[in-house]
CSV table of C-alpha atoms in Angstrom, one decimal:
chain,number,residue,atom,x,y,z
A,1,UNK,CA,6.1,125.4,-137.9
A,2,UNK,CA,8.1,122.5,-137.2
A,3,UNK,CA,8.2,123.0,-133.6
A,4,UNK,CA,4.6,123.3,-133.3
A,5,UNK,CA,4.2,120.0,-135.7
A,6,UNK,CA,5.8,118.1,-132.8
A,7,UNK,CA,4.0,120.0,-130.1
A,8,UNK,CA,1.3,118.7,-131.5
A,9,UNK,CA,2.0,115.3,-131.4
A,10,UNK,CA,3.3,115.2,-128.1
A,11,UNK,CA,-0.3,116.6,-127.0
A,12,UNK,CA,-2.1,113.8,-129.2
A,13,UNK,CA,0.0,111.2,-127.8
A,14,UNK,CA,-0.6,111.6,-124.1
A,15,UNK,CA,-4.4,113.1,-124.6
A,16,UNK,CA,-5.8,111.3,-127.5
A,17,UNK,CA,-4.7,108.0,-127.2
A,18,UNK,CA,-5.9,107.3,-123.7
A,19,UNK,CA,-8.8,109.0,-125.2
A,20,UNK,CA,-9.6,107.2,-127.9
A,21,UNK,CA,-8.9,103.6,-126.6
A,22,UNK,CA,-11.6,105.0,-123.9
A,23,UNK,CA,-14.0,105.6,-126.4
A,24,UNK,CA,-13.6,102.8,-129.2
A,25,UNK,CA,-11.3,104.5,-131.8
A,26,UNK,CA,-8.2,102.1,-132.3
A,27,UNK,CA,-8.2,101.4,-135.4
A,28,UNK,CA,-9.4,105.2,-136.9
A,29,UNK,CA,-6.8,106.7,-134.8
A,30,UNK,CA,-3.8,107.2,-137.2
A,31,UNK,CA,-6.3,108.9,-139.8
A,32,UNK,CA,-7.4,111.4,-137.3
A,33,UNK,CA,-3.6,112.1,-136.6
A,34,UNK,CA,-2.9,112.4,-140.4
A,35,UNK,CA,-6.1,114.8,-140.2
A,36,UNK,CA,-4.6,116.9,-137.6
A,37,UNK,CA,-1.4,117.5,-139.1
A,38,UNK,CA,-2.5,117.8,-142.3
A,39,UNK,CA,-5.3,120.6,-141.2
A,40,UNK,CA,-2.1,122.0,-139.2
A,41,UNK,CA,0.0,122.3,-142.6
A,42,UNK,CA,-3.1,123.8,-144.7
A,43,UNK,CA,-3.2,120.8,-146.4
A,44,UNK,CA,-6.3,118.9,-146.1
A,45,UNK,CA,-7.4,116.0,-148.2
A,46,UNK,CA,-11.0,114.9,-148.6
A,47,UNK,CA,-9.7,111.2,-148.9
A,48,UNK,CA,-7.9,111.3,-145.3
A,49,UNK,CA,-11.3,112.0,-143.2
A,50,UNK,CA,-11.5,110.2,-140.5
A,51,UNK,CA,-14.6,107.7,-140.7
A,52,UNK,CA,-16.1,109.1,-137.2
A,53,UNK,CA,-16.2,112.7,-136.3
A,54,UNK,CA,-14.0,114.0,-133.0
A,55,UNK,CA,-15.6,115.6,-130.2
A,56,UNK,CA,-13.9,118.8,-129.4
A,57,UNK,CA,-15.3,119.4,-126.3
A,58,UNK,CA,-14.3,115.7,-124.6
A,59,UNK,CA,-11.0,116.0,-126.5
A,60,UNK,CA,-10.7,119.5,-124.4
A,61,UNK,CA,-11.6,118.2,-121.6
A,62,UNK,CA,-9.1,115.6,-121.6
A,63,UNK,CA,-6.5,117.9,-122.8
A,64,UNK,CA,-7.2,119.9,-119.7
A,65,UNK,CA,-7.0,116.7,-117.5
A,66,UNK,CA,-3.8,116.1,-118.6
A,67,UNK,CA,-2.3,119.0,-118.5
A,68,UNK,CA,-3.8,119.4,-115.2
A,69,UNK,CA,-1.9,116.1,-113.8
A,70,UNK,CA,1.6,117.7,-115.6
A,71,UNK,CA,1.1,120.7,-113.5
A,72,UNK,CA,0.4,118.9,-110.0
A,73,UNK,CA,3.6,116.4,-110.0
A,74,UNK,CA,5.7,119.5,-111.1
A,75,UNK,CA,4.6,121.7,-108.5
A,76,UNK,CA,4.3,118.5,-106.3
A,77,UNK,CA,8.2,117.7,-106.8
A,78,UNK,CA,9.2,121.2,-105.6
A,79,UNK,CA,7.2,120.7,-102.5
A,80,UNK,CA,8.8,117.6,-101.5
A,81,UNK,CA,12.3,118.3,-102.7
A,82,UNK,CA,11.8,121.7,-100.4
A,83,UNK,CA,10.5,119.8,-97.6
A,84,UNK,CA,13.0,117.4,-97.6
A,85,UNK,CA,15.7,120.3,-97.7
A,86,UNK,CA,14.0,122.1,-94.9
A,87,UNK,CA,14.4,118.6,-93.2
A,88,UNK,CA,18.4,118.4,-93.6
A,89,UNK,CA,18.7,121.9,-92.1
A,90,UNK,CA,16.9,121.0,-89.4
A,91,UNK,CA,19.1,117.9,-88.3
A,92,UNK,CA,22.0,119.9,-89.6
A,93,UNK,CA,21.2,122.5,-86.5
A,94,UNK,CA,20.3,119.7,-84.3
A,95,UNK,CA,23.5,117.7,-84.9
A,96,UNK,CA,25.4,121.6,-84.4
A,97,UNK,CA,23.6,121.5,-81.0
A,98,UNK,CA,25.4,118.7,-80.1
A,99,UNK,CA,21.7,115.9,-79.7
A,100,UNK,CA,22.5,112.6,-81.1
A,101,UNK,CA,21.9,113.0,-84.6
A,102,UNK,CA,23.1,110.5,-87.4
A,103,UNK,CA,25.5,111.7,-89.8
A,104,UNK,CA,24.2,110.2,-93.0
A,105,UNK,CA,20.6,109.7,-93.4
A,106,UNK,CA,18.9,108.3,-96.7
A,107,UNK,CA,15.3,110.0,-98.2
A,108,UNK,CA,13.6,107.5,-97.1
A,109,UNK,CA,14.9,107.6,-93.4
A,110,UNK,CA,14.4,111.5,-94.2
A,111,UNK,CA,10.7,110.6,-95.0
A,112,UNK,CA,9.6,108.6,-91.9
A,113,UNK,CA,11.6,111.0,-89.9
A,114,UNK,CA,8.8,113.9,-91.5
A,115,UNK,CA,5.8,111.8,-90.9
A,116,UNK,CA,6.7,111.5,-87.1
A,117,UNK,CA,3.9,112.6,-85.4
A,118,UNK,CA,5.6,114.7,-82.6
A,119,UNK,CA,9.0,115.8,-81.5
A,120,UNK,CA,9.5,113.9,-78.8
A,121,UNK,CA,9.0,110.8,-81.5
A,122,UNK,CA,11.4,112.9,-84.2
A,123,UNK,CA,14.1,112.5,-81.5
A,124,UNK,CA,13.9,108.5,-80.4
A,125,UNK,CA,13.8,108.2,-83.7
A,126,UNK,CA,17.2,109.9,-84.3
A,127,UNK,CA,18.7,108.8,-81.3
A,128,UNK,CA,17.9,105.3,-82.8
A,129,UNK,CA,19.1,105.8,-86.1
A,130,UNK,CA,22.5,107.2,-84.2
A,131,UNK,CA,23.2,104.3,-82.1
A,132,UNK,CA,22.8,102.1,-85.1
A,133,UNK,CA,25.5,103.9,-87.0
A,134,UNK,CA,27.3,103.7,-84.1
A,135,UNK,CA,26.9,100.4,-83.8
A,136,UNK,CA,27.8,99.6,-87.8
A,137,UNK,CA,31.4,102.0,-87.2
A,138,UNK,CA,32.2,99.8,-84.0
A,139,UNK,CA,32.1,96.2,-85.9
A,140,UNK,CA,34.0,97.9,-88.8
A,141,UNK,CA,36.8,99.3,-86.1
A,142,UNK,CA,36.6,95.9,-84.8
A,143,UNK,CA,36.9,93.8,-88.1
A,144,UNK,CA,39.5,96.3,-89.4
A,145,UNK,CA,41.1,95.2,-85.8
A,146,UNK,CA,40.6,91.8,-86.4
A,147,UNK,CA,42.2,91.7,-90.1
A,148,UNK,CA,45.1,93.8,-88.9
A,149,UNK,CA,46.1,90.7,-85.8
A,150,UNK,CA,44.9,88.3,-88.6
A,151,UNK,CA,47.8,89.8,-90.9
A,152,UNK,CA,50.4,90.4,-87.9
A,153,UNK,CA,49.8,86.4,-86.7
A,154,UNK,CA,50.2,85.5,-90.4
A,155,UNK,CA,53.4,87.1,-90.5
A,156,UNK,CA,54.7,86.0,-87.3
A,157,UNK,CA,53.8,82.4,-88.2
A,158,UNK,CA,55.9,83.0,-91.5
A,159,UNK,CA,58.6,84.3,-89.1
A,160,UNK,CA,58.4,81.2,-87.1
A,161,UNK,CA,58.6,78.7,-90.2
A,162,UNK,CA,61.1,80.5,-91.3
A,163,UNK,CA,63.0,79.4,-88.6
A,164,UNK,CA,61.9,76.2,-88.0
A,165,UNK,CA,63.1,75.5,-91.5
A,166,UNK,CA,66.5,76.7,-90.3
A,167,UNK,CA,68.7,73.2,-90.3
A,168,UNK,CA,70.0,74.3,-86.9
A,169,UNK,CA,66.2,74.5,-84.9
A,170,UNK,CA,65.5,71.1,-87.1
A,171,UNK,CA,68.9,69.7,-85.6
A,172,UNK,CA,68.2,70.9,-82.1
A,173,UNK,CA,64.3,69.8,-81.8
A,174,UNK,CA,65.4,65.8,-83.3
A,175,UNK,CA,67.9,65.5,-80.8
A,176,UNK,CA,65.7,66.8,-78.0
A,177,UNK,CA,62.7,64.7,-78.8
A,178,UNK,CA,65.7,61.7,-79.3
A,179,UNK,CA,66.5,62.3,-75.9
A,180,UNK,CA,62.9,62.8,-74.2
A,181,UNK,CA,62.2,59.1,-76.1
A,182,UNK,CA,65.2,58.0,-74.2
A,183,UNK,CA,63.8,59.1,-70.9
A,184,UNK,CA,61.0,57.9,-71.5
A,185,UNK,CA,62.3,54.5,-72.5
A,186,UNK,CA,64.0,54.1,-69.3
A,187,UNK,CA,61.2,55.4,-67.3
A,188,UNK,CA,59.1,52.1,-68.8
A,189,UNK,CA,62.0,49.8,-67.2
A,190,UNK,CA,63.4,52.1,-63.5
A,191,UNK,CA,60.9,54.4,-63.4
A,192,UNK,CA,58.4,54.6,-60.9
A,193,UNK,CA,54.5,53.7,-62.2
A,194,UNK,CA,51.8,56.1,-62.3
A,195,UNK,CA,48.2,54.9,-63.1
A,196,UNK,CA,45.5,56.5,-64.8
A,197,UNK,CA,42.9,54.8,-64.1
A,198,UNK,CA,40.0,54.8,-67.7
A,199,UNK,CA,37.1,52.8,-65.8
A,200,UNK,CA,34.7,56.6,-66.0
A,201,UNK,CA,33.7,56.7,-69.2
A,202,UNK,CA,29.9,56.0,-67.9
A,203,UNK,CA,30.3,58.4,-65.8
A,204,UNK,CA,30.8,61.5,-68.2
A,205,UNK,CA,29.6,62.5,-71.5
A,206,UNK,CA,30.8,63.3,-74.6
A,207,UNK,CA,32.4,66.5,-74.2
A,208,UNK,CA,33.8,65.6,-70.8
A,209,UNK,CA,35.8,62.4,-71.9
A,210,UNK,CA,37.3,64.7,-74.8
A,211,UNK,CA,38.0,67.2,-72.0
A,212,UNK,CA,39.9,64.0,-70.2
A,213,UNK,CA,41.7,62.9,-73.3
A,214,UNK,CA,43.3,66.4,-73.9
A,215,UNK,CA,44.1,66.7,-70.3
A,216,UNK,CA,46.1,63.3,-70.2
A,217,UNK,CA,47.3,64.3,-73.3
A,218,UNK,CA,49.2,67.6,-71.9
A,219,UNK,CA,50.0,65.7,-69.0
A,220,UNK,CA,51.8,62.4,-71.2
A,221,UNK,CA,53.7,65.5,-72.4
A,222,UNK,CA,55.0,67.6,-69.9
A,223,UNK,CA,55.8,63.8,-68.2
A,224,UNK,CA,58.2,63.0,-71.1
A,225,UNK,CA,59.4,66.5,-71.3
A,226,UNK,CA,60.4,65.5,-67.4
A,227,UNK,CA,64.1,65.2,-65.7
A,228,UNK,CA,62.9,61.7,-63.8
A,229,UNK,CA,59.3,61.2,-65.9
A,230,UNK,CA,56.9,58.2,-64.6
A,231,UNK,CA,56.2,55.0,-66.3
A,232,UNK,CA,52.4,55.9,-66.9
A,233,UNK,CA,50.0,53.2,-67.3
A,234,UNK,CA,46.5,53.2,-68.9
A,235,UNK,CA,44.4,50.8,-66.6
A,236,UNK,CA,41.5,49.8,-67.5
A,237,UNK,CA,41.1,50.9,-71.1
A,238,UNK,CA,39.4,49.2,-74.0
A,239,UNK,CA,39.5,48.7,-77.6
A,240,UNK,CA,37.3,51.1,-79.4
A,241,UNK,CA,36.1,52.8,-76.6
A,242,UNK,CA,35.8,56.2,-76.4
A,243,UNK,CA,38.7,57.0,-74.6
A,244,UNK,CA,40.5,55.1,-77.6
A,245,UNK,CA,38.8,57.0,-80.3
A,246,UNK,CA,39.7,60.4,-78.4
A,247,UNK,CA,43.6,59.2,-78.5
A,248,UNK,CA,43.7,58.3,-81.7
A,249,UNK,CA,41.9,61.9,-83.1
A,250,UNK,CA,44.9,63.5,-80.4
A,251,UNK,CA,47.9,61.6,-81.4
A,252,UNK,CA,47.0,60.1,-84.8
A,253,UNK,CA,49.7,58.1,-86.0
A,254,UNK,CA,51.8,58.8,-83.3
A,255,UNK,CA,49.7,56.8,-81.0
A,256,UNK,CA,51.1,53.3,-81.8
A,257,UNK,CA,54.7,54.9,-80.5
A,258,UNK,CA,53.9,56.2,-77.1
A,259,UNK,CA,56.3,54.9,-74.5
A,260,UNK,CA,53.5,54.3,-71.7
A,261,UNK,CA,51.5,51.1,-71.0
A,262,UNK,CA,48.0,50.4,-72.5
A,263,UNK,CA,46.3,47.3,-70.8
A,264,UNK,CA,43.0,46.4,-70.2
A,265,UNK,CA,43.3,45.1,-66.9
A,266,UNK,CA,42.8,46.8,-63.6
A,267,UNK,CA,45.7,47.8,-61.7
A,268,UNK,CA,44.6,45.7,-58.7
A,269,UNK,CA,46.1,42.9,-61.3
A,270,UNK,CA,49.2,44.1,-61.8
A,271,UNK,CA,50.1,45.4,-58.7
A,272,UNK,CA,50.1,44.4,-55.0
A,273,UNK,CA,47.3,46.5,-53.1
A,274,UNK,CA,49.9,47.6,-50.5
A,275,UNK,CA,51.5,50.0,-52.9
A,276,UNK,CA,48.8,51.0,-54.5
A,277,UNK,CA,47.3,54.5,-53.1
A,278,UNK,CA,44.1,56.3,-54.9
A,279,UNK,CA,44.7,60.0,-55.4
A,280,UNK,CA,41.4,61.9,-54.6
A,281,UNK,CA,40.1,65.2,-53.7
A,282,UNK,CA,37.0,63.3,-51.7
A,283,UNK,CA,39.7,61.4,-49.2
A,284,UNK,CA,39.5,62.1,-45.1
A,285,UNK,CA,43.3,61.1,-45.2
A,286,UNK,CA,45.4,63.8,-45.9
A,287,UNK,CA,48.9,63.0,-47.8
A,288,UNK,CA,52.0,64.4,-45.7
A,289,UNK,CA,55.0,63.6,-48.0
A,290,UNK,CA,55.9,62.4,-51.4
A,291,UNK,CA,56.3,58.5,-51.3
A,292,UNK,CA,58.7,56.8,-54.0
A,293,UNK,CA,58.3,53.4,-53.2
A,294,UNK,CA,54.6,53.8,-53.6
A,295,UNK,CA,52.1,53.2,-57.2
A,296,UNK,CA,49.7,56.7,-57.3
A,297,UNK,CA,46.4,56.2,-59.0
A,298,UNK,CA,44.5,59.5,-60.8
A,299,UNK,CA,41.0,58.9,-61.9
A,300,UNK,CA,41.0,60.2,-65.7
A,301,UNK,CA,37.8,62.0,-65.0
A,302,UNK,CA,36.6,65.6,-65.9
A,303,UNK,CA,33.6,66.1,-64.1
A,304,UNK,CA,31.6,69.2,-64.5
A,305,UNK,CA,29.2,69.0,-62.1
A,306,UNK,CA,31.3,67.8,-59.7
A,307,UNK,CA,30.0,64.4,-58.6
A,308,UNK,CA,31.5,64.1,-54.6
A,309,UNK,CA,32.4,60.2,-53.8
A,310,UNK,CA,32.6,58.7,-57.4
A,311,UNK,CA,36.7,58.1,-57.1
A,312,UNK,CA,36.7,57.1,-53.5
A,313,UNK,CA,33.7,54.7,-53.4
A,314,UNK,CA,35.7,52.8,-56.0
A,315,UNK,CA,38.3,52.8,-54.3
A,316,UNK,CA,36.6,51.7,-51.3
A,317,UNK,CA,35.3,48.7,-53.3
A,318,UNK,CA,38.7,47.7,-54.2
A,319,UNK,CA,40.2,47.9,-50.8
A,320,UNK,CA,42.9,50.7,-51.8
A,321,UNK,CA,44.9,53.1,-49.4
A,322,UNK,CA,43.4,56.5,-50.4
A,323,UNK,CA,44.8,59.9,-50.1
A,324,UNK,CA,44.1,63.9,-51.0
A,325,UNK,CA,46.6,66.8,-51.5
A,326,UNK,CA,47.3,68.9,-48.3
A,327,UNK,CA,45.4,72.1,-49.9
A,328,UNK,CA,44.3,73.0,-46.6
A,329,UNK,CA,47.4,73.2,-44.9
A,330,UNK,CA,49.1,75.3,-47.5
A,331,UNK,CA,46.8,77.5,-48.9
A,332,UNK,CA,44.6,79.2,-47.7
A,333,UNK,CA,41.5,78.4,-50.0
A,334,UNK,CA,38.8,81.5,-51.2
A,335,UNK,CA,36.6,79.9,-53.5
A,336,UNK,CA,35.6,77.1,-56.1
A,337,UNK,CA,36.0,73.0,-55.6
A,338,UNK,CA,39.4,71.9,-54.4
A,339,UNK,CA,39.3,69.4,-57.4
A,340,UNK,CA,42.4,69.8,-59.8
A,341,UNK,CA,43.0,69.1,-63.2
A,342,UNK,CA,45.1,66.0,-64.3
A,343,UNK,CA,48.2,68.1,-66.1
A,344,UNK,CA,48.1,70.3,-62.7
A,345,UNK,CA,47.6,66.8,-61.0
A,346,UNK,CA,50.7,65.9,-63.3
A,347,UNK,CA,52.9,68.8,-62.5
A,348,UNK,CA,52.8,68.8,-58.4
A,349,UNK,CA,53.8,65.3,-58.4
A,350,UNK,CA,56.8,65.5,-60.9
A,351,UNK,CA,57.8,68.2,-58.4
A,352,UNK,CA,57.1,66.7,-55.1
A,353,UNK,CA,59.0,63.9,-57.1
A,354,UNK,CA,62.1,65.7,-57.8
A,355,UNK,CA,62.1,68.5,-55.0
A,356,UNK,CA,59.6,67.2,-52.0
A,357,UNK,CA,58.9,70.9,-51.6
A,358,UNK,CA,55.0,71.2,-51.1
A,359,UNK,CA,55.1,75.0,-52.0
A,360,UNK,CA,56.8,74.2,-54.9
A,361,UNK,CA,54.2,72.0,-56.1
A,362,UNK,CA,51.6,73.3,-55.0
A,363,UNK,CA,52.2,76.4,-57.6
A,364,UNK,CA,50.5,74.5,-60.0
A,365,UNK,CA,47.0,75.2,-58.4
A,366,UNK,CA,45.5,78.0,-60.1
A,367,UNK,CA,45.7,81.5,-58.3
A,368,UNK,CA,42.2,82.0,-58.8
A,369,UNK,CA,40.9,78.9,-56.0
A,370,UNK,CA,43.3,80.6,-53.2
A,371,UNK,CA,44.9,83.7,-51.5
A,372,UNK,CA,48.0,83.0,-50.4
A,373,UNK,CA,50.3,80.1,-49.2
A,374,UNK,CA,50.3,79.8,-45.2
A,375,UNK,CA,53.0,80.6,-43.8
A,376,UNK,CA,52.6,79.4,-40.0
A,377,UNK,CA,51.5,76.1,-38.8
A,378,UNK,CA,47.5,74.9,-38.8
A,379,UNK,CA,47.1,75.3,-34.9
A,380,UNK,CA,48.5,79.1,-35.2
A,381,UNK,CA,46.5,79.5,-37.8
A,382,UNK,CA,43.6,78.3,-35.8
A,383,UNK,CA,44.5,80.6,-32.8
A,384,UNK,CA,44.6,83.6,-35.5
A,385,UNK,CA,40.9,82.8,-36.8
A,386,UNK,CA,40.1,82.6,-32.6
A,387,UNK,CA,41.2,85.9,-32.8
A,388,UNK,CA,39.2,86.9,-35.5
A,389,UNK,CA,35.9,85.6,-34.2
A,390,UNK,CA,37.2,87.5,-30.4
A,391,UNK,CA,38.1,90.5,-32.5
A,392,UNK,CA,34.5,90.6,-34.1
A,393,UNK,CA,32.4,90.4,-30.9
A,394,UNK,CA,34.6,93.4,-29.5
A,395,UNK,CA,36.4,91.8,-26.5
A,396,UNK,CA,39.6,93.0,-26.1
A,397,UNK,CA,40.1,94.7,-29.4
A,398,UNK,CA,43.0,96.0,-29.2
A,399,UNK,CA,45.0,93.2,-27.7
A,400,UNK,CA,43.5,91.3,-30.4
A,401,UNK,CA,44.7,93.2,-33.0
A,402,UNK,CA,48.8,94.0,-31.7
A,403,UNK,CA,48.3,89.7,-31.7
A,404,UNK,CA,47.3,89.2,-35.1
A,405,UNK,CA,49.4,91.9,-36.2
A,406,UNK,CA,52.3,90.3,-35.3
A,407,UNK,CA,51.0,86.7,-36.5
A,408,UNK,CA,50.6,88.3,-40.5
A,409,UNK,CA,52.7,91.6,-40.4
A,410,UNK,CA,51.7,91.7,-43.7
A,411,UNK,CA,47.8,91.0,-43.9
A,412,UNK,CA,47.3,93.7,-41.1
A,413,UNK,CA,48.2,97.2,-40.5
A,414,UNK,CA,47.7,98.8,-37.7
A,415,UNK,CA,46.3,102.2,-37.5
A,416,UNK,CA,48.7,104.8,-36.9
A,417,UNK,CA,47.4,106.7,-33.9
């Protein structure tokens, strides 16, 4: 009797209420429930009555609404949990036939894949959601990758403080760097000048004058580092510039201590215009040999898009020798702007300096710009490319190609007959 008690009131609260707020009864709605129960239990009391009278029928039909709406969403559930099954086979067999299927797939992915309207749309749709997962496993692979080098460098840097803390490594680099600021000290009194000339800030913008600074700062560096090193000068250069600002974010408070020169007068002022020669990639006079008694001048420009003439119309003006490496003579060029960087610049003349070997030097240009070093002289050379042009119009082939075979044994094979 219990049981059917709270039966009851279950049914009055989810069919009554919504009835009796539709037709007006809030306030005589707890008597009518009283009534109910009471009427329920056999025990009715007059003085309980509810002050309007229910109608059965609407209260039925309300009741039947209800129950109604009950039934549907459990019988809709089933459906939609079975379709949704029926779904997962289905990719389940596709996936077994080997079509790009994705391996995890919410409901609601599962639910737009149902409402496609046709198969051919079920599969871009699946071939989509695979190449995203895809996608999402390679940039995990690749972050995992990323943490694991993150933790190996970390490691390796601990290694390396490790032993820079060592009292022998701190010994050996102080003495070093004692004995590099010894070279360079006597460089600024015997050693021969070398002038960077810092007149081309106008000429470049921000990020190419930064690109300048570092350069000259690699090239200061491997200068000092140097068994003869040059006495390098700063022509040219201002206070607060932004050359100077560039220096001082690179060397900080080491920039006070550099053993070079830093004036603001041009070099045609400090030294006779006899010595003076303008290093330039835009020159008509080729340079044959190193000279020592001779003052070089580098333009302390990074140009990136390569303005032709800027160097050597200033030289010009000033009346100054000018001069470009002998790339063509030794190298045999492929591609790209025969300009060179200022530590490259650096390096070939330290070794022209201390070895006069051009192939030496010339090691320093970067193996993407040419193919190999020339081996025979410029007017063999020429006769080769003669050959070339003979060998491609057909006359004489195969005299040609014994000749040149012989000329660059290595270049050219000749086909075995």
């Amino acid at each position: 009797m219990h049981s059917a008690n709270m039966l009851l009131r279950r049914i009055v609260r989810s069919s009554v209420l919504p009835f009796a707020t539709q037709h007006g009864m809030k306030k005589d709605l707890f008597p009518l429930r009283r009534t109910l129960s009471l009427s329920l239990c056999l025990k009715q009391d007059k003085s309980c009555e509810p002050s309007e009278k229910l109608d059965l029928d609407e209260w039925k039909k309300v009741m039947k609404s209800g129950l109604q709406e009950e039934v549907s969403e459990m019988v809709s559930e089933p459906k939609e949990l079975s379709s949704l099954a029926a779904a997962r086979e289905t990719l389940e067999m596709w996936r077994l036939a080997g079509r790009a299927v994705p391996e995890n797939m919410s409901e609601e992915q599962l639910k737009t894949f149902m409402e496609c309207p046709s198969k051919s749309a079920k599969k871009k749709y699946l071939k989509y959601l695979h190449l995203k997962e895809l996608h999402k496993k390679n940039d995990k692979r690749k972050m995992d990758e990323r943490r694991e080098r993150r933790l190996e460098a970390q490691d390796q840097d601990s290694k390396t403080e490790e032993t820079k803390k060592s009292p022998f490594v701190c010994l050996w680099s102080r003495t070093m760097d004692k004995a590099y600021n010894w070279r360079a000290a006597q460089s600024m009194i015997f050693g021969q000048p070398l002038v960077f000339d810092m007149s081309y800030e106008k000429d470049m913008s921000v990020r190419e004058v930064s690109n300048t600074v570092r350069q000259i700062v690699m090239s200061e560096s491997s200068n000092r580092r140097s068994v003869d090193p040059f006495h390098i000068h700063f022509c040219n250069f201002k206070d607060d510039s932004l050359y100077h600002r560039e220096f001082i974010k690179n060397y900080r408070e080491a920039w006070d201590k550099l053993l070079i020169t830093v004036t603001d007068q041009c070099y045609t002022e400090i030294f006779p215009k006899e010595k003076l020669i303008y290093l330039t990639a835009d020159s008509p006079k080729v340079m044959k040999a190193f000279d020592h008694d001779k003052i070089y001048i580098v333009g302390s420009m990074v140009d990136k898009s390569i303005k032709r003439g800027v160097s050597l119309a200033r030289a010009k003006r000033l009346g100054l020798e000018t001069a470009a490496l002998p790339l063509d003579k030794y190298l045999l060029w492929s591609t790209g702007a025969k300009n060179l960087t200022l530590d490259q610049m650096m390096h070939i003349l330290l070794t022209l300096k201390d070895t006069a070997d051009w192939k030496k030097a010339l090691e320093f240009v970067p193996k993407r710009k040419y193919c190999d070093f020339v081996n025979k002289p410029v007017k063999e050379l020429k006769k080769t490319l003669d050959l070339i042009s003979t060998l491609k119009l057909g006359k004489g082939r195969e005299k040609v190609e014994k000749q040149f075979a012989k000329n660059y044994p290595k270049r050219y094979k000749l086909k075995q007959k």
